[in-house]
Short mmCIF file of C-alpha atoms in Angstrom, two decimals:
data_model
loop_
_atom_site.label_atom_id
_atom_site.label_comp_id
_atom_site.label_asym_id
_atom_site.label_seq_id
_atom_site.Cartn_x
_atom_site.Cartn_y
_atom_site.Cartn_z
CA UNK A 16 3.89 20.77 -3.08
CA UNK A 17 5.46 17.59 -4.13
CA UNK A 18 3.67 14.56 -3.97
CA UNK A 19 1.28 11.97 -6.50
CA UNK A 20 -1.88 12.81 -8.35
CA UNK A 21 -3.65 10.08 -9.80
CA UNK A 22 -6.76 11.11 -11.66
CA UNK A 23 -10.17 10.52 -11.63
CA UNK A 24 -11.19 10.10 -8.31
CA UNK A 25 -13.94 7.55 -9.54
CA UNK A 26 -14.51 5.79 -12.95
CA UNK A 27 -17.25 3.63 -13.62
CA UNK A 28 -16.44 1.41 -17.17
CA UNK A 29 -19.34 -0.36 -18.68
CA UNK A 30 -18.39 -3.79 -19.60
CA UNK A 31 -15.75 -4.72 -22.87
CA UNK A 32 -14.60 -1.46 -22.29
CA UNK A 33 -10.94 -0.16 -21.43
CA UNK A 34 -10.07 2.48 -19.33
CA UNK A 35 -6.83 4.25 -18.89
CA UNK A 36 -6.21 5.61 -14.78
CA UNK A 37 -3.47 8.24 -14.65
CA UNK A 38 -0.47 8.83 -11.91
CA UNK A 39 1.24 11.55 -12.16
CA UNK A 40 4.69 12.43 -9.77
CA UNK A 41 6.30 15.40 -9.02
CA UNK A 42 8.54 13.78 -6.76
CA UNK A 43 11.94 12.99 -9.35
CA UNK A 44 10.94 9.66 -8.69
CA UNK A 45 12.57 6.83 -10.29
CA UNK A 46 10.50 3.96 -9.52
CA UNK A 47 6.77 3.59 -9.77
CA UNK A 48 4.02 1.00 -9.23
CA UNK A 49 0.21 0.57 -9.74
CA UNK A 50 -1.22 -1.89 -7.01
CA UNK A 51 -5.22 -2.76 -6.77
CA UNK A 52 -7.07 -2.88 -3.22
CA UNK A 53 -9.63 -5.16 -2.34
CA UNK A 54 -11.46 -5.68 1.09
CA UNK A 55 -9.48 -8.43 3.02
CA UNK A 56 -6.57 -8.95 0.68
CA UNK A 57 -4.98 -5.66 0.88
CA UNK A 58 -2.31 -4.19 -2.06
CA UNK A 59 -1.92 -6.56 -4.64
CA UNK A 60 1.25 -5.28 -6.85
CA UNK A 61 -0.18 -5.05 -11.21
CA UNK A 62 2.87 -3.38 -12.64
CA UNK A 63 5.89 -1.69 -11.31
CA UNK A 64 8.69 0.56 -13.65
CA UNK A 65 12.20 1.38 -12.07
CA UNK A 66 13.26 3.72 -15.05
CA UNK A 67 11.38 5.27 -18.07
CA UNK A 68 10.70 2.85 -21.02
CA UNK A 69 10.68 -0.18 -18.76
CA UNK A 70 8.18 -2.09 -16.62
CA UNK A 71 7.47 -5.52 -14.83
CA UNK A 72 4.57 -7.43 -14.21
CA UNK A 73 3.39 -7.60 -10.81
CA UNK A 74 1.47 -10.52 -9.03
CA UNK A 75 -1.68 -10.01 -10.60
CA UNK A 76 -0.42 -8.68 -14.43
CA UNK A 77 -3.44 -10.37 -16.42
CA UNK A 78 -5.81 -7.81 -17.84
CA UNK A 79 -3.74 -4.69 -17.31
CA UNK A 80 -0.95 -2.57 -19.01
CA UNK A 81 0.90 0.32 -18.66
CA UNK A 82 3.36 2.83 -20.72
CA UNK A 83 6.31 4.82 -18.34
CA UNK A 84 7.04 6.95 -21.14
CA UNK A 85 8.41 9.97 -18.94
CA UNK A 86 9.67 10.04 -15.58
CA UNK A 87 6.45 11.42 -14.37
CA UNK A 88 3.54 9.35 -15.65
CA UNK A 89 2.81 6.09 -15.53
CA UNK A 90 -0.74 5.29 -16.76
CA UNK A 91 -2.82 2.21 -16.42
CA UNK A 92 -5.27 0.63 -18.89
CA UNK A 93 -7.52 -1.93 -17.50
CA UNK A 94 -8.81 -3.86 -20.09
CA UNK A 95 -12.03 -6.05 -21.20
CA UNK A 96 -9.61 -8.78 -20.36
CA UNK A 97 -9.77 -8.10 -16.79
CA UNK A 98 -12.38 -10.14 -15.56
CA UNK A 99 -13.21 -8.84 -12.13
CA UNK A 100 -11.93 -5.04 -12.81
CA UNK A 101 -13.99 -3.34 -9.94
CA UNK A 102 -11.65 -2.35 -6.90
CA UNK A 103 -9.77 0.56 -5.68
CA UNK A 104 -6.34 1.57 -7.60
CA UNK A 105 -3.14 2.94 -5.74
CA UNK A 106 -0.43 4.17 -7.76
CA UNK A 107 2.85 4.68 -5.56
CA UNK A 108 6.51 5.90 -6.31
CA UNK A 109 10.03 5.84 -4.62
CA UNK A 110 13.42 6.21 -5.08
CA UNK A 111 16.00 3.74 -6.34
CA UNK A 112 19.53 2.95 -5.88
CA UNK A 113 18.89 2.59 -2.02
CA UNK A 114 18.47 0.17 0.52
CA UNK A 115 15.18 1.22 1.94
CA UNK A 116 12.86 3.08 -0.43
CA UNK A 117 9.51 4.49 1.12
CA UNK A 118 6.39 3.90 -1.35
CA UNK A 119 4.77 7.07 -1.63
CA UNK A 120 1.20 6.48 -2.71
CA UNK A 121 -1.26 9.01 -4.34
CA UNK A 122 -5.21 9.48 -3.35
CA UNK A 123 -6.64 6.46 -5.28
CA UNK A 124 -9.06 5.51 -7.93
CA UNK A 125 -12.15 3.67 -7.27
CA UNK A 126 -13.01 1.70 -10.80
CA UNK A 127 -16.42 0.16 -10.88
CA UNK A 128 -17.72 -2.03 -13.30
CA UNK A 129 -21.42 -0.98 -14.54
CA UNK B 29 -1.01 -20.06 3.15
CA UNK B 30 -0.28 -15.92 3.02
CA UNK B 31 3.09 -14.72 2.90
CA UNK B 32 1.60 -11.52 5.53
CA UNK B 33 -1.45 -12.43 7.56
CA UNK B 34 -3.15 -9.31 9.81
CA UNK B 35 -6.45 -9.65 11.19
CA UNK B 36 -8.94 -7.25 9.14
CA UNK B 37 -10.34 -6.45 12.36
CA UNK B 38 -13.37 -4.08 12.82
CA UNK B 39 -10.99 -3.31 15.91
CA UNK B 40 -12.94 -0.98 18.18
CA UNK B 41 -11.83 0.93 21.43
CA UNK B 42 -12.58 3.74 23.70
CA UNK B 43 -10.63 6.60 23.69
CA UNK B 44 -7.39 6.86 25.65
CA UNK B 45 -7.26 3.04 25.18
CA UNK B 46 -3.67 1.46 24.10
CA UNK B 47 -4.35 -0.64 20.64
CA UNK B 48 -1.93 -3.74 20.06
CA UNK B 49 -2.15 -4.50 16.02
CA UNK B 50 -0.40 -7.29 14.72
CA UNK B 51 0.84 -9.05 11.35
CA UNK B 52 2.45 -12.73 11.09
CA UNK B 53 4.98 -13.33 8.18
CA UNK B 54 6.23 -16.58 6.57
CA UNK B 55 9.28 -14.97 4.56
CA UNK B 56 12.32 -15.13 6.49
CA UNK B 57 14.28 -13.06 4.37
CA UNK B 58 12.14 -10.13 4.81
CA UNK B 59 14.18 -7.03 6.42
CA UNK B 60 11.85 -3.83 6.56
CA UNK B 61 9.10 -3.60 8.03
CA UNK B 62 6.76 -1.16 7.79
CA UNK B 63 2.93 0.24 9.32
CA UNK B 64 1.00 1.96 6.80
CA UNK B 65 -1.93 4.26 7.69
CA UNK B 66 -4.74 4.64 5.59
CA UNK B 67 -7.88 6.58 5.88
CA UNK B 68 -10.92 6.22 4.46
CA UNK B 69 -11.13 6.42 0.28
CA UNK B 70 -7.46 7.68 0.98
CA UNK B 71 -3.96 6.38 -0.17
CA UNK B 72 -1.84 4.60 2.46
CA UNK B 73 0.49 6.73 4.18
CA UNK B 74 3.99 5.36 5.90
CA UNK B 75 3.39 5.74 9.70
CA UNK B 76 6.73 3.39 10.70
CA UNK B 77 9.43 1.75 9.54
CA UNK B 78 11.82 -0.65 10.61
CA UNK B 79 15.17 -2.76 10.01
CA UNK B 80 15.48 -6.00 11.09
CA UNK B 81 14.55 -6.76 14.72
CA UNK B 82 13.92 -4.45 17.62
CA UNK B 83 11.55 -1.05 18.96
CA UNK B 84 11.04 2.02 17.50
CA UNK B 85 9.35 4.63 19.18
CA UNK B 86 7.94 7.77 17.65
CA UNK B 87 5.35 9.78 20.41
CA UNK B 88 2.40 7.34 20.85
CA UNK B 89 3.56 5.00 18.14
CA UNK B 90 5.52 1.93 19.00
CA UNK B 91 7.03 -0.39 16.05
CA UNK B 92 8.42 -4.02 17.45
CA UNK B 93 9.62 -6.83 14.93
CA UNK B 94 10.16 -9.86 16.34
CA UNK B 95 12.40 -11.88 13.77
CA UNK B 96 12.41 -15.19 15.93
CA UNK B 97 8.62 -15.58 16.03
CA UNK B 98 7.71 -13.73 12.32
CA UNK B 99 5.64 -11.38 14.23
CA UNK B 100 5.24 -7.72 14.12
CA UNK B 101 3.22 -5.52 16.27
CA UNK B 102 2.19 -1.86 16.43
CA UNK B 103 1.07 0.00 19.57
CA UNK B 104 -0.78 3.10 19.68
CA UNK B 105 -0.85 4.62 23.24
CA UNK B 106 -3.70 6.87 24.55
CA UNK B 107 -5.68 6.54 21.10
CA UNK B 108 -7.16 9.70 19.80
CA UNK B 109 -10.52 9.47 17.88
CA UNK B 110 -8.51 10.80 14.56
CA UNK B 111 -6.30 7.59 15.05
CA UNK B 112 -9.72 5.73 13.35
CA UNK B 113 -8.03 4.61 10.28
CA UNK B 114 -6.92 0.97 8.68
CA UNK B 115 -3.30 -0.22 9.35
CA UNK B 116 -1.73 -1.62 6.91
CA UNK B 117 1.51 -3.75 7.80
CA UNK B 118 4.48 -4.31 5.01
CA UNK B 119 7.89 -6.09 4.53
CA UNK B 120 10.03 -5.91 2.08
CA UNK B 121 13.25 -7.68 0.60
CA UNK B 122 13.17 -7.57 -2.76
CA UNK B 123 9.12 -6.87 -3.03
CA UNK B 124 7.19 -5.39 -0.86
CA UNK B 125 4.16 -7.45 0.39
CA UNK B 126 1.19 -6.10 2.46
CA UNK B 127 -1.24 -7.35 5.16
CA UNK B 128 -4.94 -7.24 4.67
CA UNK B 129 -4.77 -3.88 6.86
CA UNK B 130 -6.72 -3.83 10.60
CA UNK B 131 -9.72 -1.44 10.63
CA UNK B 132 -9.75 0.36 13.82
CA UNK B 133 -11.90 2.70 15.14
CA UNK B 134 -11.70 4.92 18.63
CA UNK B 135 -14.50 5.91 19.85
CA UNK B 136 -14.92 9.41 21.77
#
């Protein structure tokens, strides 16, 4: 089945740590994007990456990075920087090159600050 | 001000009801627009998607973008208890950007 895993399921960081979140795509996906979810403000774009070795900041960059160094993967590392780190993760992907590209997203990671 | 506003509900309705959900939009040059639905501790799936102005119908699902007014709408006819979900509304030109998302619930 193709689709996106993003693993784990829940992570709980104490504080002045960094965690890494993984996404993984079997989808020969291009494009992919890491987006955080709060109550009430919905998807908030952190980082997206149209082809391996490159990536943008997103709307809310500050306190997170990323690596897209194969098509497939494109981990996330919240770090001690981020100052209010606790919300749920969605990592999506898509094609590129056309005019409408669906977002497929993968199950989530719920990241809570201890 | 947002560039998407949608009402984060709790939206709550008997079964067999129609639901009306709506998002408002301030971009002009937005093109797609799209209704996400996302269950609980789940990732967003795409329910709809449309270009520009107009209806799209798929079974109970209704799409309408209204380009005049920056309004969107999604109607769910005869609601099934497994509709319970949050909708998510999106529009994209360049970016995509997302509504708050409308918790609704249908009650057997």
């Amino acid at each position: 089945d193709g689709g996106i895993t993003q693993s784990p399921k829940y992570l709980f960081r104490k504080e002045g740590q960094n965690v890494t979140l993984s996404c993984e795509q079997n989808l020969n996906h291009d494009a992919m994007y890491w987006y955080r979810q709060d109550p009430g403000q919905g998807l908030r774009l952190i980082y997206y990456s149209q082809i391996v070795n490159d990536f943008q900041k997103g709307d809310i960059a500050e306190g997170y990075s990323v690596s897209r160094e194969k098509k497939e993967s494109f981990p996330l590392t919240v770090t001690s920087a981020q100052k209010n780190p606790t919300a749920f993760y969605l990592c999506a992907s898509s094609k590129t090159g056309v005019s409408y590209n669906e977002q497929f997203f993968g199950p989530g990671t719920r990241l809570t600050v201890l | 001000q947002k560039e998407v506003e949608q009402d984060p509900g709790p939206l709550s309705v008997p079964e067999g009801a129609i639901v009306s959900l709506n998002c408002t939009y301030s971009n002009s040059a937005f093109q797609y627009f799209m209704w996400y639905r996302q269950y609980s501790r789940k990732g967003p799936e795409l329910l709809m998607y449309t270009y520009s102005s107009g209806n799209k119908e798929d079974g109970r699902f209704t799409a309408q973008v209204d380009k005049s007014s920056k309004y969107i709408s999604l109607f769910i006819r005869d609601s099934q208890p497994s509709d319970s979900a949050t909708y998510l509304c999106a529009m994209k030109e360049d970016d995509m950007r997302f509504g708050a998302g409308t918790r609704l619930t249908v009650k057997p």
